[in-house]
mmCIF file of C-alpha atoms in Angstrom:
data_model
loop_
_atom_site.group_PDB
_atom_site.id
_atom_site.type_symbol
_atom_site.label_atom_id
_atom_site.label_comp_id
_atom_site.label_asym_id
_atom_site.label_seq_id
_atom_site.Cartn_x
_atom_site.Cartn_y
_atom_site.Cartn_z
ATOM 1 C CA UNK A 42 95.090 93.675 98.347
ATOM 2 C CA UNK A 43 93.944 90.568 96.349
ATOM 3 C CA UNK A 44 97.108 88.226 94.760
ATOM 4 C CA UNK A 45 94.830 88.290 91.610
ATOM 5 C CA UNK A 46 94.055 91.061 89.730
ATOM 6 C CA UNK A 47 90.843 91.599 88.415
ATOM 7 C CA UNK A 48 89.072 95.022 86.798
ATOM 8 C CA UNK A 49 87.005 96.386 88.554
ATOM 9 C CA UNK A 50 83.710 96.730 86.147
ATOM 10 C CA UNK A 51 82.672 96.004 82.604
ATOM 11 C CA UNK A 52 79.932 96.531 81.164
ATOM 12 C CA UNK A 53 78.283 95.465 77.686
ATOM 13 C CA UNK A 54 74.632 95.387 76.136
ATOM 14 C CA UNK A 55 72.568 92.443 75.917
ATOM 15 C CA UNK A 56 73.151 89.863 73.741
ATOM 16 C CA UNK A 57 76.691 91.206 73.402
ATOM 17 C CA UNK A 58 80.182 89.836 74.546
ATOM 18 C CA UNK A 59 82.029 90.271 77.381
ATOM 19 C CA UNK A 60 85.055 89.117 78.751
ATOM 20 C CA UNK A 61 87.070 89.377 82.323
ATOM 21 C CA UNK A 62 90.415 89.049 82.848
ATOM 22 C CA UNK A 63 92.088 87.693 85.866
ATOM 23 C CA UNK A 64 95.617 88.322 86.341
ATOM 24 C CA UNK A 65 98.606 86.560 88.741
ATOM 25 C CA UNK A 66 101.887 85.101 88.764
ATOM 26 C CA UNK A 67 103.307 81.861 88.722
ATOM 27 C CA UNK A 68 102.788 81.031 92.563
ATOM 28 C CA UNK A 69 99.110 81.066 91.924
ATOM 29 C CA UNK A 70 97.552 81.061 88.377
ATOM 30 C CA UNK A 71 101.242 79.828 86.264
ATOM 31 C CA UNK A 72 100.938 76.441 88.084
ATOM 32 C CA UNK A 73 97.411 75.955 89.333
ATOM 33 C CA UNK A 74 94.311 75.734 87.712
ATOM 34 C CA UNK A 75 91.056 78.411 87.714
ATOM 35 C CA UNK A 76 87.616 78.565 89.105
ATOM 36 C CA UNK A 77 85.003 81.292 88.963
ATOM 37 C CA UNK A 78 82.034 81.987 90.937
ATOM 38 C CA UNK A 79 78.908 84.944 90.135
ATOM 39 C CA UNK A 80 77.629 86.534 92.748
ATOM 40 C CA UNK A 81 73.853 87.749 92.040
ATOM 41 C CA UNK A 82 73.285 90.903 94.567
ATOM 42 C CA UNK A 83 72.709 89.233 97.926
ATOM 43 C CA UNK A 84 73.255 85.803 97.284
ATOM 44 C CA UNK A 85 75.930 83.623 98.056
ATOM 45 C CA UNK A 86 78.952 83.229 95.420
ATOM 46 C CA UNK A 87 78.017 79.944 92.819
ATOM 47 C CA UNK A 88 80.008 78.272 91.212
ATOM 48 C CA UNK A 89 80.491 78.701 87.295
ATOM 49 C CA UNK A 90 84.002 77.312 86.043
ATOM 50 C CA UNK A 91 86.271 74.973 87.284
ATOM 51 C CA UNK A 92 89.777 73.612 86.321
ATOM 52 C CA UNK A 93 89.778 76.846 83.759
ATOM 53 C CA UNK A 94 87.318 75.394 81.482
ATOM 54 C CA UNK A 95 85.031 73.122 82.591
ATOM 55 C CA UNK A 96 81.533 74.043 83.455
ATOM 56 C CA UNK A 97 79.192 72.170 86.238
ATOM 57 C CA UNK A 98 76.530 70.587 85.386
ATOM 58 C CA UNK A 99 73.512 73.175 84.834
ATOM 59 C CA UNK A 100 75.926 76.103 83.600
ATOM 60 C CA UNK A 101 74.831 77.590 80.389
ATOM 61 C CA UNK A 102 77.342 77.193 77.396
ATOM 62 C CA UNK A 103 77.242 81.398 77.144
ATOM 63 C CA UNK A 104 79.957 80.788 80.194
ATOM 64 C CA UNK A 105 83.455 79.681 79.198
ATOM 65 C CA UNK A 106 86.971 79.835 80.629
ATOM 66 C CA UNK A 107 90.492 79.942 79.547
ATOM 67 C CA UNK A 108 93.899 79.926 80.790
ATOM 68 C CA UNK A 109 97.201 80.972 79.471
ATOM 69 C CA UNK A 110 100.684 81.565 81.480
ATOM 70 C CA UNK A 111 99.259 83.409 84.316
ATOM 71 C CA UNK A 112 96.499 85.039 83.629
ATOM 72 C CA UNK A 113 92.781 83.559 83.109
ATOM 73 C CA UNK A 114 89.827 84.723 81.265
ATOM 74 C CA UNK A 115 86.033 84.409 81.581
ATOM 75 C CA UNK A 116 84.007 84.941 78.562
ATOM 76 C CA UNK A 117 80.077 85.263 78.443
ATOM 77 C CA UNK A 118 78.106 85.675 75.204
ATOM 78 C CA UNK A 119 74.642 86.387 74.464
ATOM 79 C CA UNK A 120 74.184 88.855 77.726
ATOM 80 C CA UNK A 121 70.980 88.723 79.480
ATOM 81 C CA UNK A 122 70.034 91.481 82.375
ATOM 82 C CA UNK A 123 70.232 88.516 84.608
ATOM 83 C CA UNK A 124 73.837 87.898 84.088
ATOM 84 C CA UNK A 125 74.830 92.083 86.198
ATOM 85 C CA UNK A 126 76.517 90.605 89.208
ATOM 86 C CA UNK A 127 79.922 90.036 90.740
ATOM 87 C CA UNK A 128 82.398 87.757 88.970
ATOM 88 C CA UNK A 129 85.586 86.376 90.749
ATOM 89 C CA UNK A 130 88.523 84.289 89.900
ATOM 90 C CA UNK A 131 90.410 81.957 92.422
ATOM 91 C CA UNK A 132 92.992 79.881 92.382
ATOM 92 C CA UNK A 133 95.480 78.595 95.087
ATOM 93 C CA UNK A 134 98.724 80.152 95.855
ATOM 94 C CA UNK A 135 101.422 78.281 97.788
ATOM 95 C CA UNK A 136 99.225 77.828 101.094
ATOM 96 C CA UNK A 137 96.301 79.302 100.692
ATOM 97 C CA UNK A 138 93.435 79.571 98.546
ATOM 98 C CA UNK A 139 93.246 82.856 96.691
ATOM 99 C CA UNK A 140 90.340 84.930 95.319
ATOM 100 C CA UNK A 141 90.195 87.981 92.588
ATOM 101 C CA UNK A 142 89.396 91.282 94.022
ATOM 102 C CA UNK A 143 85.840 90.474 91.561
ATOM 103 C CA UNK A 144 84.550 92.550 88.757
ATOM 104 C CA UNK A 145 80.757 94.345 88.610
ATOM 105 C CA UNK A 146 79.003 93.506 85.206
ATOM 106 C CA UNK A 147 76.850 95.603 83.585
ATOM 107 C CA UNK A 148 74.631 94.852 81.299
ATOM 108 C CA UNK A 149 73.004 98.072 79.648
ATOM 109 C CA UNK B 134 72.803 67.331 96.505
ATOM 110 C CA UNK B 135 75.010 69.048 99.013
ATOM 111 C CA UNK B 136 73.518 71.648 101.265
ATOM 112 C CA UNK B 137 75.850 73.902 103.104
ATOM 113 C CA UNK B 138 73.822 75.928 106.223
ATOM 114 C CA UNK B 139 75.797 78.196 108.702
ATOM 115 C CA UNK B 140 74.432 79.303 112.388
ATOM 116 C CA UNK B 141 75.961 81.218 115.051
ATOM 117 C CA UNK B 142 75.695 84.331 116.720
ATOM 118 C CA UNK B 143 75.082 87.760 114.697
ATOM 119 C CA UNK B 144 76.861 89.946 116.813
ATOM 120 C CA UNK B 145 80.380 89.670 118.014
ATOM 121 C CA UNK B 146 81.558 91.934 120.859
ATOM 122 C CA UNK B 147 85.360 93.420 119.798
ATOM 123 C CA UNK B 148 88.330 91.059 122.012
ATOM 124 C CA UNK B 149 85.854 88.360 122.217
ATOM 125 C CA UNK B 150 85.645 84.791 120.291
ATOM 126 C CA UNK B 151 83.142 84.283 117.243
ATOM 127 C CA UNK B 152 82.115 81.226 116.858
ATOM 128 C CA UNK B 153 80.359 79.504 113.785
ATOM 129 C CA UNK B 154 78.894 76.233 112.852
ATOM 130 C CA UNK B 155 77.997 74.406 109.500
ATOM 131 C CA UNK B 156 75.777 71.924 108.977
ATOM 132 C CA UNK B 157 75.825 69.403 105.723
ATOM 133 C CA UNK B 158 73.172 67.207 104.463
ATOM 134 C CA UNK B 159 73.264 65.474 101.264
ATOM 135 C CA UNK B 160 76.761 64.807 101.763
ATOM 136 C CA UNK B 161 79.652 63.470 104.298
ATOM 137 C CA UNK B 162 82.423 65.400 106.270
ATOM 138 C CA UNK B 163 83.501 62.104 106.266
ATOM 139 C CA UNK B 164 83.878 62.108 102.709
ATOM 140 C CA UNK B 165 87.346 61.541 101.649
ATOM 141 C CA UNK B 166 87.069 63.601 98.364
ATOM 142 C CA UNK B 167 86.790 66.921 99.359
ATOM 143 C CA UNK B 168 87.476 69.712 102.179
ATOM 144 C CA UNK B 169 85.415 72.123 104.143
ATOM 145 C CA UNK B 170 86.355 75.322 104.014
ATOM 146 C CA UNK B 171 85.117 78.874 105.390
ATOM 147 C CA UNK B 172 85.045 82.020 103.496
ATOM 148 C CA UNK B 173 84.078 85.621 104.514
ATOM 149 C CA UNK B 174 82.976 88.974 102.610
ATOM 150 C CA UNK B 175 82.969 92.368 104.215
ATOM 151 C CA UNK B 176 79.923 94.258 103.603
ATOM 152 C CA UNK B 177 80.778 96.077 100.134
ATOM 153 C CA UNK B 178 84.026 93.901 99.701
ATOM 154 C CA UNK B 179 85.834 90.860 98.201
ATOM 155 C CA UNK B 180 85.926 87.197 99.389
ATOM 156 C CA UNK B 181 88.737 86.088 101.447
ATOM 157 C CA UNK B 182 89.367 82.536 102.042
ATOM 158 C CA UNK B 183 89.819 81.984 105.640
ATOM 159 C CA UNK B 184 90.568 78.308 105.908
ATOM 160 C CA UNK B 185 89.736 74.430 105.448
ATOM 161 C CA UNK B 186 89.621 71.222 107.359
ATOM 162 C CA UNK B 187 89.731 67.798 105.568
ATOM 163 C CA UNK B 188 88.095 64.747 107.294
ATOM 164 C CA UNK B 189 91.658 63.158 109.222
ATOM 165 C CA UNK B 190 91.324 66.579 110.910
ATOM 166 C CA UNK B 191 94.155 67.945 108.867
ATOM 167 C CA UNK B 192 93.727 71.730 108.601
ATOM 168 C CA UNK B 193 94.333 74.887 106.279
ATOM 169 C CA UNK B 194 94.640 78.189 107.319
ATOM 170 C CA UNK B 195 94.905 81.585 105.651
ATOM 171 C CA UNK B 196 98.033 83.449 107.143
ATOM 172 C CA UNK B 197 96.401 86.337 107.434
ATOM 173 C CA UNK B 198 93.924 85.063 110.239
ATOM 174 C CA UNK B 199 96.113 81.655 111.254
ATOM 175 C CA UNK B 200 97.372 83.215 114.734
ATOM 176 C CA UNK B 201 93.531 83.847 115.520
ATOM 177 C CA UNK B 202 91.374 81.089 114.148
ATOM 178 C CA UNK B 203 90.582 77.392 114.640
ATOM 179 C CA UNK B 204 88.321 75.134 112.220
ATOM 180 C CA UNK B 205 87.020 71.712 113.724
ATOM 181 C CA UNK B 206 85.187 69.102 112.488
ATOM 182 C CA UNK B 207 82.213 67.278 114.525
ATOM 183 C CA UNK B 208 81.415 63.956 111.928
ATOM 184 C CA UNK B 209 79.309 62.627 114.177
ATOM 185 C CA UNK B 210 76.925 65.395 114.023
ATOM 186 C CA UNK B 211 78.042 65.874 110.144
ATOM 187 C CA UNK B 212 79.225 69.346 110.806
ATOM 188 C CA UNK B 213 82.148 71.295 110.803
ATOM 189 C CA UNK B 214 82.991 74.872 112.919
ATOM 190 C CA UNK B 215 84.828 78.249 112.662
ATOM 191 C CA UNK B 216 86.236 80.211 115.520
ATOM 192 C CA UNK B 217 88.079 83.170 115.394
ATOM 193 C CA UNK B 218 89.563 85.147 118.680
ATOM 194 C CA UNK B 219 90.251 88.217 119.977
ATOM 195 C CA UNK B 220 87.522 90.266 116.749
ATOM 196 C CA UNK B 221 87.865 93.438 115.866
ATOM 197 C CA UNK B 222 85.851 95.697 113.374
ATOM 198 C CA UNK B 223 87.785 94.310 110.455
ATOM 199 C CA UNK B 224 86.348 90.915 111.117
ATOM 200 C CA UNK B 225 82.809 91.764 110.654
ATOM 201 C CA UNK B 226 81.841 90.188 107.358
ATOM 202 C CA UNK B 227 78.995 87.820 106.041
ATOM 203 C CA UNK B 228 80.193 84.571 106.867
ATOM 204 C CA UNK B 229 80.300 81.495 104.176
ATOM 205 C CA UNK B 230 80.996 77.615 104.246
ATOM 206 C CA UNK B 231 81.833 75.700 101.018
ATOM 207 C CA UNK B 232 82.801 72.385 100.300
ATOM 208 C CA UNK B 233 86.084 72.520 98.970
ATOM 209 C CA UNK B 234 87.763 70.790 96.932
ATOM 210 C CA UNK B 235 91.833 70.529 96.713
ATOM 211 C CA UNK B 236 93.859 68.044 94.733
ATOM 212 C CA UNK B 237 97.023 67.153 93.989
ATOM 213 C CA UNK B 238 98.160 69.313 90.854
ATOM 214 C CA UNK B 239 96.338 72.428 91.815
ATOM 215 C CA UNK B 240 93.262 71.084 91.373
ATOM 216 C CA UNK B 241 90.769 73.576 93.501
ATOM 217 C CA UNK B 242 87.465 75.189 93.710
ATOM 218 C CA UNK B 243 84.790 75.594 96.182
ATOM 219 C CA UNK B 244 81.155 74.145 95.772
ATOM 220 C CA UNK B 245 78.566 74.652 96.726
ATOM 221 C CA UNK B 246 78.391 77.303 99.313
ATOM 222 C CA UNK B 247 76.200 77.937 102.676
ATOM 223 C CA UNK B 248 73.490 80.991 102.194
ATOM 224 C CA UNK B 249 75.888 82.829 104.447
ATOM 225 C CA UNK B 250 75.986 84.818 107.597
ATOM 226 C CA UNK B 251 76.144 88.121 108.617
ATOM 227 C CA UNK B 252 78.484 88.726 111.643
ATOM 228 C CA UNK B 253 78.694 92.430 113.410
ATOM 229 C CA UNK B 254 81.200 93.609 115.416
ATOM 230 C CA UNK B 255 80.095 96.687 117.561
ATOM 231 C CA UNK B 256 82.445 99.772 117.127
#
């Protein structure tokens, strides 16, 4: 049972919207900041936001974050086939370093 | 650029020790800005953070796995190790290694990662 709650799947069509939400409480997400990683079908999880909204350097603009209370959001526009994977928030949480249960995109 | 590559053995008999190394080039363990931390993923599951060792040795551990597991760092050899006694079926997972980095304020994510390794546990 993950500390943050995450649906399980969306799905959207190309070159649509889509958002996923990340829900916790204020041991974890109320006073810490947000990451998320995508995990492409066998591959390791990469990084794609950091301190809620920041992107790395070589993330597409399509991938945003956002943060309010306790609860996080990860928005991706323009949808490409390439973008169906496994999306997961984390956060820490007292002592440990917590992860989202992840959500399946699909892109139709 | 960091690169992140764990080894160790693919098969884990239940009761014993699994043991796991990772190797970093393009970067320090010595490095006093970040952590290195280990992750896993049952097959068809979630991540779970297991734990994380920062370069004075000072160490992290999930409470879910802390009476079981033990990470070490070797600087020398610009490495840094996971073992975890006493497996069972439930610890069979792929395997990652991150860097990690934790700051004051809450200030925490994990880049990049290790390719990752599969571990079995033998029913």
């Amino acid at each position: 049972q993950s500390v943050l709650t995450q649906p399980p799947s969306v799905s959207a069509a190309p070159g649509q919207k889509v958002t996923i939400s990340c829900s916790g409480s204020s041991s974890n997400i109320g006073n810490n900041y947000v990451s998320w990683y995508q995990q492409l079908p066998g591959t390791a999880p990469k990084l794609l936001i950091y301190d809620n909204d920041k992107r790395p350097s070589g993330i597409p603009d399509r991938f945003s974050g956002s943060k309010s209370g306790t609860s996080a959001t990860l928005g991706i526009t323009g949808l490409q086939t390439g973008d169906e994977a496994d999306y997961y928030c984390g956060t820490w949480d007292g002592s440990l370093s917590a992860f989202g249960g992840g959500t399946k995109l699909t892109v139709l | 650029q960091v690169h992140l590559q764990e080894s160790g053995p693919g098969l884990v008999r239940p009761s014993e020790t699994l043991s796991l190394t990772c190797a970093v080039s393009g970067g320090s363990t010595r490095d006093r800005n970040y952590h290195w931390g280990w992750i896993r993923q049952p097959p068809g599951k979630g991540l779970e953070w297991i734990g994380s060792i920062y370069y004075s040795g000072t160490t992290y551990y999930n409470p879910s796995v802390r009476s079981r597991v033990s990470i070490s760092s070797d600087t020398s050899k610009n490495q840094f190790s996971l073992k975890l006694t006493s497996v069972t079926a439930a610890d069979a997972a792929v395997y990652y290694c991150a860097r990690h980095i934790l700051r004051s304020g809450g200030h925490t994510w994990l880049d990049p990662w290790g390719q990752g390794t599969l571990v079995t546990v033998p029913s």
